[in-house]
Each structure stands twice: as structure tokens, then as C-alpha cells.
Coordinates of C-alpha atoms and ligand atoms in Angstrom, one line a residue:
X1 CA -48.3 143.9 193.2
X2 CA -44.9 143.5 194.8
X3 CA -43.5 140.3 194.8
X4 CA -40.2 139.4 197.0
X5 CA -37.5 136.2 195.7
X6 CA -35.7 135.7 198.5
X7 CA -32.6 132.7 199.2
X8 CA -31.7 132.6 195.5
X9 CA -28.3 132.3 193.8
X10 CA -29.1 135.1 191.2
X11 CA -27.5 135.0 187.8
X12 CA -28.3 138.7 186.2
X13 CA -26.5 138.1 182.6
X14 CA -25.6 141.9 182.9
X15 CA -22.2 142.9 181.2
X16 CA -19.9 141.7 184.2
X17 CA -22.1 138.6 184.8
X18 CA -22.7 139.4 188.0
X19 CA -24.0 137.3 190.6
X20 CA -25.6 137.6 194.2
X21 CA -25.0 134.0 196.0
X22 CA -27.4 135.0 198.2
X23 CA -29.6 137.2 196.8
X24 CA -32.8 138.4 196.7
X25 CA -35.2 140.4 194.0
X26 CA -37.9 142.7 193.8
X27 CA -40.4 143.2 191.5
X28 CA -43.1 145.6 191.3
X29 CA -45.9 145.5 188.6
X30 CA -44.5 144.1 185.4
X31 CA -41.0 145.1 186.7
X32 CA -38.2 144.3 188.3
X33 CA -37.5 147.4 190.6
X34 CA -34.3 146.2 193.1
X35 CA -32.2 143.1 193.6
X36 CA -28.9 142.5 195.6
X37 CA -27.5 140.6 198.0
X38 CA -28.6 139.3 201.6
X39 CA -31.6 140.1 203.2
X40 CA -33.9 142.8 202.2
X41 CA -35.3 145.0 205.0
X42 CA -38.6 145.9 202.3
X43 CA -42.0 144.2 202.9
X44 CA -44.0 142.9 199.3
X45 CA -47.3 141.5 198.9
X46 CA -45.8 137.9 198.1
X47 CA -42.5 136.2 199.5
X48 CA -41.0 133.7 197.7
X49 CA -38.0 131.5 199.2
X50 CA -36.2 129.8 196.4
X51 CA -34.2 127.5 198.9
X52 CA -31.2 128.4 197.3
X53 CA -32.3 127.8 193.1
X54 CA -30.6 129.7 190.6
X55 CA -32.5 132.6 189.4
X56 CA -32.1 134.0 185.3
X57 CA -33.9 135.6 183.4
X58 CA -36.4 133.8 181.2
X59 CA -35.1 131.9 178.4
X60 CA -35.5 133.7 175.0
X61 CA -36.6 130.8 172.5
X62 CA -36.3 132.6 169.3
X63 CA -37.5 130.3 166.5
X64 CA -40.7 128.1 167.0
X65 CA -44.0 126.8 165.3
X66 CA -45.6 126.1 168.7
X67 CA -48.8 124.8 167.1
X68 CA -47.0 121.8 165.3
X69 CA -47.5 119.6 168.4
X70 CA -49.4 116.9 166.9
X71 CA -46.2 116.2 164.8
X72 CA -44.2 115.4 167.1
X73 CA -42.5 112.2 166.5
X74 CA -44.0 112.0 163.3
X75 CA -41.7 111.1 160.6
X76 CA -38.9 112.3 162.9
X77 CA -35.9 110.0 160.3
X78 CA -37.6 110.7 156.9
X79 CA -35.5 112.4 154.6
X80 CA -37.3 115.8 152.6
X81 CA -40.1 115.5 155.2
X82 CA -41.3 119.2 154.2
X83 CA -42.2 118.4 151.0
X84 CA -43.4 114.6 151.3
X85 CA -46.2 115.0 153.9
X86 CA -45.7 118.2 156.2
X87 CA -46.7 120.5 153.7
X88 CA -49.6 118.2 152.2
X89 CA -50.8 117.4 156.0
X90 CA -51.1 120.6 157.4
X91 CA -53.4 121.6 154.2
X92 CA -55.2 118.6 154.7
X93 CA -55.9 118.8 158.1
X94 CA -54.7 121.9 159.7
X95 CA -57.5 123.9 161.6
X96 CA -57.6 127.3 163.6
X97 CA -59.0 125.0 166.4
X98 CA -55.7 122.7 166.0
X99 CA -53.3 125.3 166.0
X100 CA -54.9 127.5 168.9
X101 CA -55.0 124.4 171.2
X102 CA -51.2 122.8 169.9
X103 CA -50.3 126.4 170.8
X104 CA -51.6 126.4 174.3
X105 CA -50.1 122.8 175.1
X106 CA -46.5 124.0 173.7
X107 CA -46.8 127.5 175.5
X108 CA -47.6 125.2 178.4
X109 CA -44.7 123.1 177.7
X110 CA -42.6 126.1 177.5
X111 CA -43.6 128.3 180.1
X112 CA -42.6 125.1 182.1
X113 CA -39.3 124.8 181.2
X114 CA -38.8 128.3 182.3
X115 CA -39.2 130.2 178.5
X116 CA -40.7 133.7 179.0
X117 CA -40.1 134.9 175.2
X118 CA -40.7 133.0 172.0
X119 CA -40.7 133.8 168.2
X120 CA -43.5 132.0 166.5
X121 CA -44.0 131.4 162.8
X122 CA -47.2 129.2 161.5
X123 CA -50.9 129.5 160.3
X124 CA -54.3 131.0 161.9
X125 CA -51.5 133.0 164.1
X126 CA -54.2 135.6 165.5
X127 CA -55.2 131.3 167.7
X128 CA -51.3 131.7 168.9
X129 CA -51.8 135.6 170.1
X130 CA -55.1 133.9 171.5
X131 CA -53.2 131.1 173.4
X132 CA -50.1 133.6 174.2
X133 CA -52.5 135.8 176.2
X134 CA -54.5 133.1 177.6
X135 CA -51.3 131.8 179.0
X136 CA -49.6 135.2 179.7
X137 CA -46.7 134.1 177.2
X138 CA -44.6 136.8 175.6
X139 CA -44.9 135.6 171.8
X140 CA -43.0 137.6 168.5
X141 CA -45.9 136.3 166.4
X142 CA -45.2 135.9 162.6
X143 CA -48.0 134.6 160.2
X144 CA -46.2 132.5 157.5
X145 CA -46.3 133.8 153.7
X146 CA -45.5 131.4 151.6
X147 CA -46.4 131.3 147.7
X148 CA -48.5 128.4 148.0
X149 CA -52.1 127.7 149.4
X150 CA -52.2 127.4 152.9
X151 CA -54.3 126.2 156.0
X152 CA -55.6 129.5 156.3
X153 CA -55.4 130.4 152.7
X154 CA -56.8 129.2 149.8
X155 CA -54.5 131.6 147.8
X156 CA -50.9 131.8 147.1
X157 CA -49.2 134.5 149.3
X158 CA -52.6 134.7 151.5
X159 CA -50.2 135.6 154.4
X160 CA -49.8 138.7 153.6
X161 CA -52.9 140.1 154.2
X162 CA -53.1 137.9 157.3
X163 CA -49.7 139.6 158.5
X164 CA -51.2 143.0 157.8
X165 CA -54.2 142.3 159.9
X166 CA -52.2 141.1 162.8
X167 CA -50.1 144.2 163.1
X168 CA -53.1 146.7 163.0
X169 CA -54.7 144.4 165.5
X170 CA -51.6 144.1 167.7
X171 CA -49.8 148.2 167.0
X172 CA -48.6 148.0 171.0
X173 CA -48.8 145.1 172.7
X174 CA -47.2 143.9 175.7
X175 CA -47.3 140.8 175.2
X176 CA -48.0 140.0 171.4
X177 CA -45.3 141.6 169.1
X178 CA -46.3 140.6 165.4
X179 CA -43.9 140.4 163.1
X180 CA -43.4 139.2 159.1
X181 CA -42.6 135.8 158.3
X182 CA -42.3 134.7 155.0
X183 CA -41.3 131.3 155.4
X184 CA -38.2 130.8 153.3
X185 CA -35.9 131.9 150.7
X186 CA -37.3 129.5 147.6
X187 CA -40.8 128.7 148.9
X188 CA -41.6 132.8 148.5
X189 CA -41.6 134.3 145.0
X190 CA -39.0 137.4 144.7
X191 CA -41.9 139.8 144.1
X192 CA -44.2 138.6 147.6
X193 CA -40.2 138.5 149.1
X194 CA -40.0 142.6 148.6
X195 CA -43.7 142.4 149.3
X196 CA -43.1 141.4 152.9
X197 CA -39.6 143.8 153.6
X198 CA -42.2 147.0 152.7
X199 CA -44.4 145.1 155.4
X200 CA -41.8 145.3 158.0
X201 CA -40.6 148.4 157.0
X202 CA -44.1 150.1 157.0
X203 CA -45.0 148.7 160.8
X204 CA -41.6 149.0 161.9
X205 CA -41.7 145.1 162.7
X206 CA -38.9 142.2 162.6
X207 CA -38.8 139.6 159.9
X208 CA -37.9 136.1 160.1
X209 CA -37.4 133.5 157.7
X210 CA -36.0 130.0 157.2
X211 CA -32.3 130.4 155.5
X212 CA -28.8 128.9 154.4
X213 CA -31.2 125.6 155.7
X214 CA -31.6 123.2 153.0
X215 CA -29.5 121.2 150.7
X216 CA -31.3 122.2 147.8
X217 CA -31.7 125.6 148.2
X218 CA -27.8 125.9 148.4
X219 CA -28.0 124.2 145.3
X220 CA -30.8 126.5 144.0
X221 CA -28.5 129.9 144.0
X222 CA -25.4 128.2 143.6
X223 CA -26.7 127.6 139.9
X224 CA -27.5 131.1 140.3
X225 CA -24.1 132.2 141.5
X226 CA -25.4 133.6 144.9
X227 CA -25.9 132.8 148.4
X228 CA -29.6 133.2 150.0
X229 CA -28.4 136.0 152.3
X230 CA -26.7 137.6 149.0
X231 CA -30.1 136.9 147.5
X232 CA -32.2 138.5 150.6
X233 CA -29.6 141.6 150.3
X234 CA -30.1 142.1 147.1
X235 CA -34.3 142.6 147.9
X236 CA -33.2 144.7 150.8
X237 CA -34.1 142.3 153.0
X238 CA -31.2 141.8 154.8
X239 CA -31.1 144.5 157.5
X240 CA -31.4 145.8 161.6
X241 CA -35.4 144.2 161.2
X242 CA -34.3 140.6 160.0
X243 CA -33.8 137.7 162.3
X244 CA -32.1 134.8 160.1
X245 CA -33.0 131.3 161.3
X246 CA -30.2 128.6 160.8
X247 CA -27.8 130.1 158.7
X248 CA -26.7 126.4 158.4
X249 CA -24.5 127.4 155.2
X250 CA -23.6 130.8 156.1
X251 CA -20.3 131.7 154.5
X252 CA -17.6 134.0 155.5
X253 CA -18.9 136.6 153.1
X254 CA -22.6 136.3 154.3
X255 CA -21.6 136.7 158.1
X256 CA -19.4 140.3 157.1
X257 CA -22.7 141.1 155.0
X258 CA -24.7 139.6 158.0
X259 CA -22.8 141.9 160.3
X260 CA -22.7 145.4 157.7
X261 CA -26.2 145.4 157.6
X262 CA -27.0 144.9 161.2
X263 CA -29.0 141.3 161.1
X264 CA -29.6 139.2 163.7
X265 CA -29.2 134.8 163.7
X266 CA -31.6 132.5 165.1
X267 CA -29.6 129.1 166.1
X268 CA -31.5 125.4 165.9
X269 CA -29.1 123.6 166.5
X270 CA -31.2 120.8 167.6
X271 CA -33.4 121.0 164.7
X272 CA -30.4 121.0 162.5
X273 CA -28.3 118.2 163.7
X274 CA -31.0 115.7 163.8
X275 CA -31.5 116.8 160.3
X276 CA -28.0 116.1 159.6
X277 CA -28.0 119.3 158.1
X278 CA -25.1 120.5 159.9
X279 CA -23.6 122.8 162.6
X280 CA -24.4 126.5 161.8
X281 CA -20.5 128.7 161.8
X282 CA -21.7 130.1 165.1
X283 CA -18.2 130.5 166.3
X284 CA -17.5 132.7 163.5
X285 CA -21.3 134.7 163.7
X286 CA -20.4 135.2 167.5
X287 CA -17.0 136.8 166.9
X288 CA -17.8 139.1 164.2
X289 CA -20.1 140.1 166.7
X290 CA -23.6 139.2 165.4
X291 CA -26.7 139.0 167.9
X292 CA -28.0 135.4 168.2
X293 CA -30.2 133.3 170.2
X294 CA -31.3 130.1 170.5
X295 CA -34.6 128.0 168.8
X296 CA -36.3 124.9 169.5
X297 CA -37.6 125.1 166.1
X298 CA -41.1 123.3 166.0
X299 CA -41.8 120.6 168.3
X300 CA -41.7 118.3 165.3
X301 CA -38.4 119.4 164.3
X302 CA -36.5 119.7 167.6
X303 CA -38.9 117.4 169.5
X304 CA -38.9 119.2 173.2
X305 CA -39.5 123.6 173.3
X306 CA -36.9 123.2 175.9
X307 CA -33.8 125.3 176.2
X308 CA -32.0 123.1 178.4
X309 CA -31.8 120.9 175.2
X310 CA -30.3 123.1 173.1
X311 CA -27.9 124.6 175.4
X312 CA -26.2 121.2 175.9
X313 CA -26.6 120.5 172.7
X314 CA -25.0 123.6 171.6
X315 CA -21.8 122.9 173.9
X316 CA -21.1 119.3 173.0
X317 CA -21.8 120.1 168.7
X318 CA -19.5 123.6 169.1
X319 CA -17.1 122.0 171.1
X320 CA -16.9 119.3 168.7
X321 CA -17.3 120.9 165.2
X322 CA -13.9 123.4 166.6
X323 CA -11.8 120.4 168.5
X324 CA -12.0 122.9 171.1
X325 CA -13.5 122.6 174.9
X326 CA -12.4 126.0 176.2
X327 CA -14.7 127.3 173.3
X328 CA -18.1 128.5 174.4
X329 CA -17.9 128.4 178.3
X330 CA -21.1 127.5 180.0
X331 CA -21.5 131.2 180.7
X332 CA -21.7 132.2 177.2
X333 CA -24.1 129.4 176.3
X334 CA -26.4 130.7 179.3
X335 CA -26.2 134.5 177.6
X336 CA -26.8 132.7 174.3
X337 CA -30.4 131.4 175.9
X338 CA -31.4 134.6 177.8
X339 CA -30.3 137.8 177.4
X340 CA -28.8 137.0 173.4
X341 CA -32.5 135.9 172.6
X342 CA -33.6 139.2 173.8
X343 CA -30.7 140.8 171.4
X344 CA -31.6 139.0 168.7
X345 CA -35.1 140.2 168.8
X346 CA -34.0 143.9 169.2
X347 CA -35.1 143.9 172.9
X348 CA -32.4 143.8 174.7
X349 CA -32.6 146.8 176.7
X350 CA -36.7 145.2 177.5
X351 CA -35.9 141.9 179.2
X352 CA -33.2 139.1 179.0
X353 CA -31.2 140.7 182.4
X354 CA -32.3 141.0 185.8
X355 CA -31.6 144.7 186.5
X356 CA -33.8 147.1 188.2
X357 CA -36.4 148.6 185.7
X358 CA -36.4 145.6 183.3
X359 CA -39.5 144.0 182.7
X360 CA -39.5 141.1 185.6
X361 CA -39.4 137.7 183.0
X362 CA -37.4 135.3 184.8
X363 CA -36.8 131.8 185.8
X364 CA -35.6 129.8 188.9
X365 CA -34.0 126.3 188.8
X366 CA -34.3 124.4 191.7
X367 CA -31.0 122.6 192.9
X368 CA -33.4 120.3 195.2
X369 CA -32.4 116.8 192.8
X370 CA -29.0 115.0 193.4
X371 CA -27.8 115.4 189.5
X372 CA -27.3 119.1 190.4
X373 CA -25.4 118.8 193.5
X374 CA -22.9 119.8 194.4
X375 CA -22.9 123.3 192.4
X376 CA -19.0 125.2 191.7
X377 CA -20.0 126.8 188.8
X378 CA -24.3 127.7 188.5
X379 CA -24.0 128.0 184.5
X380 CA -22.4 124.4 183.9
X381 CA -25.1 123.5 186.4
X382 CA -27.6 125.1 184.0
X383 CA -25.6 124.0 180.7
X384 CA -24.5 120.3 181.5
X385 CA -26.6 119.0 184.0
X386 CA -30.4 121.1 184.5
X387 CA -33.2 119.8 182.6
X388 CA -37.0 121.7 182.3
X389 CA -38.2 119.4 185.0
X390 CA -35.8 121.6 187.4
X391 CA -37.5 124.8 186.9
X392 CA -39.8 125.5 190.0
X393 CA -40.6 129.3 189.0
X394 CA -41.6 131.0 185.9
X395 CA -42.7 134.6 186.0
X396 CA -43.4 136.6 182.5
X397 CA -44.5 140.3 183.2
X398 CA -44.4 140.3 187.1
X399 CA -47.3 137.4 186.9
X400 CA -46.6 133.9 188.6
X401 CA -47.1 131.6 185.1
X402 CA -45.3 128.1 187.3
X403 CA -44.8 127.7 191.1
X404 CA -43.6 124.6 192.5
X405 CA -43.0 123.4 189.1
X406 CA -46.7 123.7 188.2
X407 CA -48.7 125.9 186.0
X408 CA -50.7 128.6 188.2
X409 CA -53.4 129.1 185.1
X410 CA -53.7 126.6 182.8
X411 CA -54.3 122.9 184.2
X412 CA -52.0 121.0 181.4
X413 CA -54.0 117.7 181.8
X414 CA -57.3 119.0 180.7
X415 CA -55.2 120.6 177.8
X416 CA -53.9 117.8 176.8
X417 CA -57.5 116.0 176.8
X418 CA -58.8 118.5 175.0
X419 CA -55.9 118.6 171.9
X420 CA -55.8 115.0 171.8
X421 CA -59.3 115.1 171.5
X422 CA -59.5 117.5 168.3
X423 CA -56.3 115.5 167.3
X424 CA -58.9 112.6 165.3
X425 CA -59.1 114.1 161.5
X426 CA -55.5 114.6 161.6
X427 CA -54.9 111.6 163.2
X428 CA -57.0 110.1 160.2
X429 CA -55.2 112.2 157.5
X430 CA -51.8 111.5 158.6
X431 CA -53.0 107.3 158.0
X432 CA -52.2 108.7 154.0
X433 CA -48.3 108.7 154.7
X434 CA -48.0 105.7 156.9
X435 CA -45.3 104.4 154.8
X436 CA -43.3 107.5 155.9
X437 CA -44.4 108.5 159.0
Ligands
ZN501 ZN1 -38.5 126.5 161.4

């Protein structure tokens, strides 16, 4: 199937950052076969008229528990929240059916707010691959290890088997990518640590984990006289295959070992700063020239799976943090959300740019509301002012997911009578830690 974008201010994200005011785009299949400027003299099976919206690629969320939608809001100012009732909640009342439904609502939620891509981490992760190809969603799908009993688990370190079973399941999918994801640096024993680099090694897969994040891990291996990425290096963990999420505490000698070692940096700084956890040294990860993208984090932690968010929040926090407004130019912080997600997961040369033979994920904004006119420069449009509710057009794989701002296959009402309908044991659970939540 050939579908036409025609009267759309095109944003490709390529090296030059070029642009085509007026341009159009061509995809054929699950790619994007020509684009350029004006009008096209080729006939397609669909025409699309953007009326003038900004077309990107898709935005490249790259850290994510999708499924964590019933949390949101829940305990959103209690200090140590991990440990005093997110942990003992999800084991409490965690099901497959909970997570495959939360995972379809926050696809949903992100496929309208124009995300193609997303690295997931959680439990019962073969119900995300489930909702990812209901939905048509481009998920990087990591079941979490963890050496303690899980959802899914009744075991310590039950992940990994889970892990194994998703990437013999999933060897070459299009959509589904698995990947390993033990979930942090003192939550995982050294032994199931090295247990889960052999993993990624074996299958060839990325690994992601949660690091330089907490207070009192940085406490943790300062007693020990290390950093967690020294730590992860010194398992052979820290590689081309590892995607680092936060990387709060990151320190000029992890970034050069960051960098030697060709590892990649998932930013949340959403997640973080609500936290009060602090602003990741991003300026300093972007220089030495490390790939890094942009997370929502779960929708409990960063509240929206919207990239909009973070962008802004990424301008106003780096500006800030460096006394400096020239750093980080809206451009950059665009790259940062499309086509450095795509880095950042090792597929750059897949999707994240809209160039002829790349796989046709994109998004267009619509200019139509009066906060986005008038329009000088389309990435501070994007950065400063756009929000999800702009996007009118989503496509992942050459497939129409949103058109006129709504979803073409998934009716997000009945989804969200059917979660909220599940929702009642946790609901009842969750009554436990009232004082806190
Ligand atoms: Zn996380």
C-alpha cells in the first residue's frame, strides 16, 4: 500500500536537519520510499493533506513500564516509594490480565501523542508483546530480573528464564525486539547480574537497567569505593548492548568509561526531577558524544508517556542546571526525542529520520490551535509550545495507528472500561497503604 503526505512542513532529523516547507512524503509498505518538496506528480493508494502540520519522525520513548497505569497518581510525593508499597503492591496484586490491559491503555496513550518506538521494562512482558502487536506499537520489550519474588515469579531471579523465553519466541520481529532487563544495580545479585550480560551476549540483544538513580545506592558503592557504572564494568556489563537509564550521578569518569565502552543513556528527566533526584550531567554525556534519548519512565513515575513533556522539561531543567539559554537549541532537544531514541537503541540506521528506505514511523503535529501560531522556528513550536493533543497523525510501520487525532484500531473508551474494570483487587490492595498513598 502506497500512502501520499501531502502540505506538510517536513522535519527529516537527517545530519543537515533538513527541511521541506512544503513538502510531501511517500511511503510504500512499511517504508518510506521518496519525499521532497512541492507537489508530487506520483499517484498512491491514500492521500493525506496535513494542512500545513509538522511532520517528524516518531518519537523514540526509550525507558517505560507501560503496564504501571493503575499507579498513576498514586503516592506521586512519598519519599522511598519503591520500597514502601510499589514493590509490596505489584506482588500483591499484579496480574498478566492487569499488565496486558495497563499496556494497551498506555500504548494507546502513546501512540497518541505521536510515539512510534518504546523500551519497556515490567512483568508478564510476553501481555506487552501482546498489546504491542494488538496496537501495531514498536516495543524493545525487557522482562525485569530482579533477585526477589515477583508478579510472575514465585522465585528470586525468575526473570531470567522468562527473558530467555521471550527471545526464542521473538528471534526477528518487526515489531517486538526483546531485550534483558535486570532492573537495577543493587536489587540484582552480582552472580544473576553476569547471568543476564551472557543473556544479551548469547541473543545478541540490548540491556537496560535502572542506574546512578537512587540516593542510597550511591551510598551503597561509595562504601564500596565504586561507582554503579564502575560496578557494571567490572561484570562486563557495560558495553555497545547496554542502554543506562538515568545516570542521575554519573560522574566524569563514568561518562569517559560510558563513552570507551560504547554505552548508550536513557534520560527521565521527568521522572527524575519530580523525584528530586536531580538533573542527569546530560550536557556533559552529549559532548563526549554518547547516544541518548529520552524516557517517560512509568506512568507512575513521570505521570504522562508523552514526549512533548519531557522535551520541555528537558529545555527549562538544562538550561537552568548550566545558567545557560543558548544550551540545547530546540533543534537538538527534537533529535534528542526522535532520531537520538533510535541511536540509543542501536537503530538508528532503522527509523528515527525520514529518508527514503527508512522504515515509515512518523508523526504529524497539527498547527490548527492558536498556542502554535504563528510558527518562525517548527522545533521551538514542537519544544515550547506543542502538547500530545496536537498530534493528528501517527503511522508505525507504513500502518495508520491515529488520524484526525484518533486511534484507527483500538476504541480507547472501551479500553479504558475494561482496565478500570479489572482495576478492583488492586484497587482493594492498594486500601493497605492509604496512609501513603
Ligand atoms: Zn524506570
Amino acid at each position: 500500500m502506497r500512502i501520499l503526505l501531502r502540505n506538510a512542513h517536513i522535519l527529516t532529523m537527517d545530519d543537515q536537519y533538513t527541511e521541506y516547507p512544503d513538502g510531501y512524503l511517500l511511503t510504500d509498505g512499511d517504508r518510506i520510499v521518496s519525499l521532497g518538496e512541492g507537489k508530487p506528480s506520483f499517484t498512491a493508494d491514500e492521500t493525506i493533506d496535513c494542512q500545513g502540520g509538522i511532520l517528524l519522525p516518531g518519537f523514540v520513548n526509550v525507558h517505560c513500564h507501560a503496564s504501571m497505569v493503575p499507579f498513576r497518581t498514586m503516592g506521586d510525593d512519598c519519599p522511598d516509594r519503591l520500597r514502601r508499597f510499589l514493590f509490596p503492591l505489584e506482588n500483591e496484586a499484579m496480574t498478566g490480565e492487569l499488565v496486558y490491559l495497563g499496556a494497551l491503555f498506555g500504548i494507546a496513550e502513546m501512540l497518541l501523542a505521536g510515539v512510534t518506538t518504546f523500551v519497556d521494562m515490567y512483568y508478564f512482558e510476553e501481555q506487552v508483546a501482546r498489546a504491542c502487536l494488538e496496537a501495531g506499537m514498536r516495543g524493545y520489550l525487557g522482562e525485569t530480573v530482579i533477585s526477589q519474588a515477583t508478579p510472575d515469579s514465585p522465585v528470586e531471579n525468575g526473570g531470567l528464564q522468562l527473558v530467555e523465553e521471550m527471545l526464542k519466541t521473538y528471534p526477528h520481529h518487526d515489531l517486538i525486539r526483546p531485550v534483558v532487563a535486570p532492573h537495577g544495580t543493587t536489587t540484582v545479585s552480582e552472580d544473576t547480574l553476569r547471568a543476564c550480560g551472557d543473556l544479551a551476549q548469547k541473543y545478541g540483544a540490548m540491556l537496560t537497567l535502572h542506574v546512578s538513580e537512587m540516593d542510597y545506592e550511591m551510598q551503597y558503592f561509595a562504601e564500596r569505593g565504586q561507582t554503579p557504572i564502575q560496578y557494571l564494568d567490572g561484570l562486563g556489563l557495560c558495553n555497545e548492548r547496554l542502554l543506562a537509564a538515568h545516570c542521575i550521578h554519573a560522574t566524569a569518569e563514568d561518562i569517559a568509561l560510558l563513552k570507551l565502552r560504547n554505552a548508550r543513556v536513557a534520560h527521565c528527566i521527568g521522572s527524575n526531577t519530580k523525584a528530586g533526584k536531580g538533573v542527569a550531567p546530560i550536557r556533559e554525556i552529549a559532548a563526549a558524544g554518547i547516544p541518548y534519548g529520552l524516557g517517560t519512565d512509568g506512568p507512575s513515575s513521570g505521570n504522562t508517556l508523552s514526549l512533548f513533556d519531557q522535551m520541555r522539561l528537558f529545555a527549562v531543567c538544562h538550561k537552568t542546571k548550566n545558567h545557560n539559554r543558548a544550551l540545547f537549541p530546540a533543534r537538538e532537544i527534537v533529535r534528542a526525542a526522535t532520531r537520538g531514541g533510535a541511536e540509543a537503541l542501536g537503530a538508528g540506521s532503522e527509523f528515527g529520520m525520514l529518508l527514503p528506505g527508512m522504515k515509515a514511523d512518523l508523526t504529524v503535529v497539527s498547527l490548527d490551535k492558536p498556542h502554535l501560531f504563528p510558527v518562525f522556528n517548527p522545533y521551538s513550536t514542537l519544544v515550547y509550545g506543542a502538547n500530545a493533543s496536537d498530534v493528528s497523525m501517527v503511522m508505525t510501520g507504513g500502518v495508520i495507528r491515529v488520524k484526525d487525532g484518533q486511534l484507527t484500531g483500538l476504541d480507547i473508551n472501551r479500553l479504558r472500561h475494561e482496565l478500570a474494570g479489572v482495576m478492583g483487587p488492586f484497587r482493594r490492595a492498594a486500601t493497605r497503604y492509604a496512609d501513603v498513598i
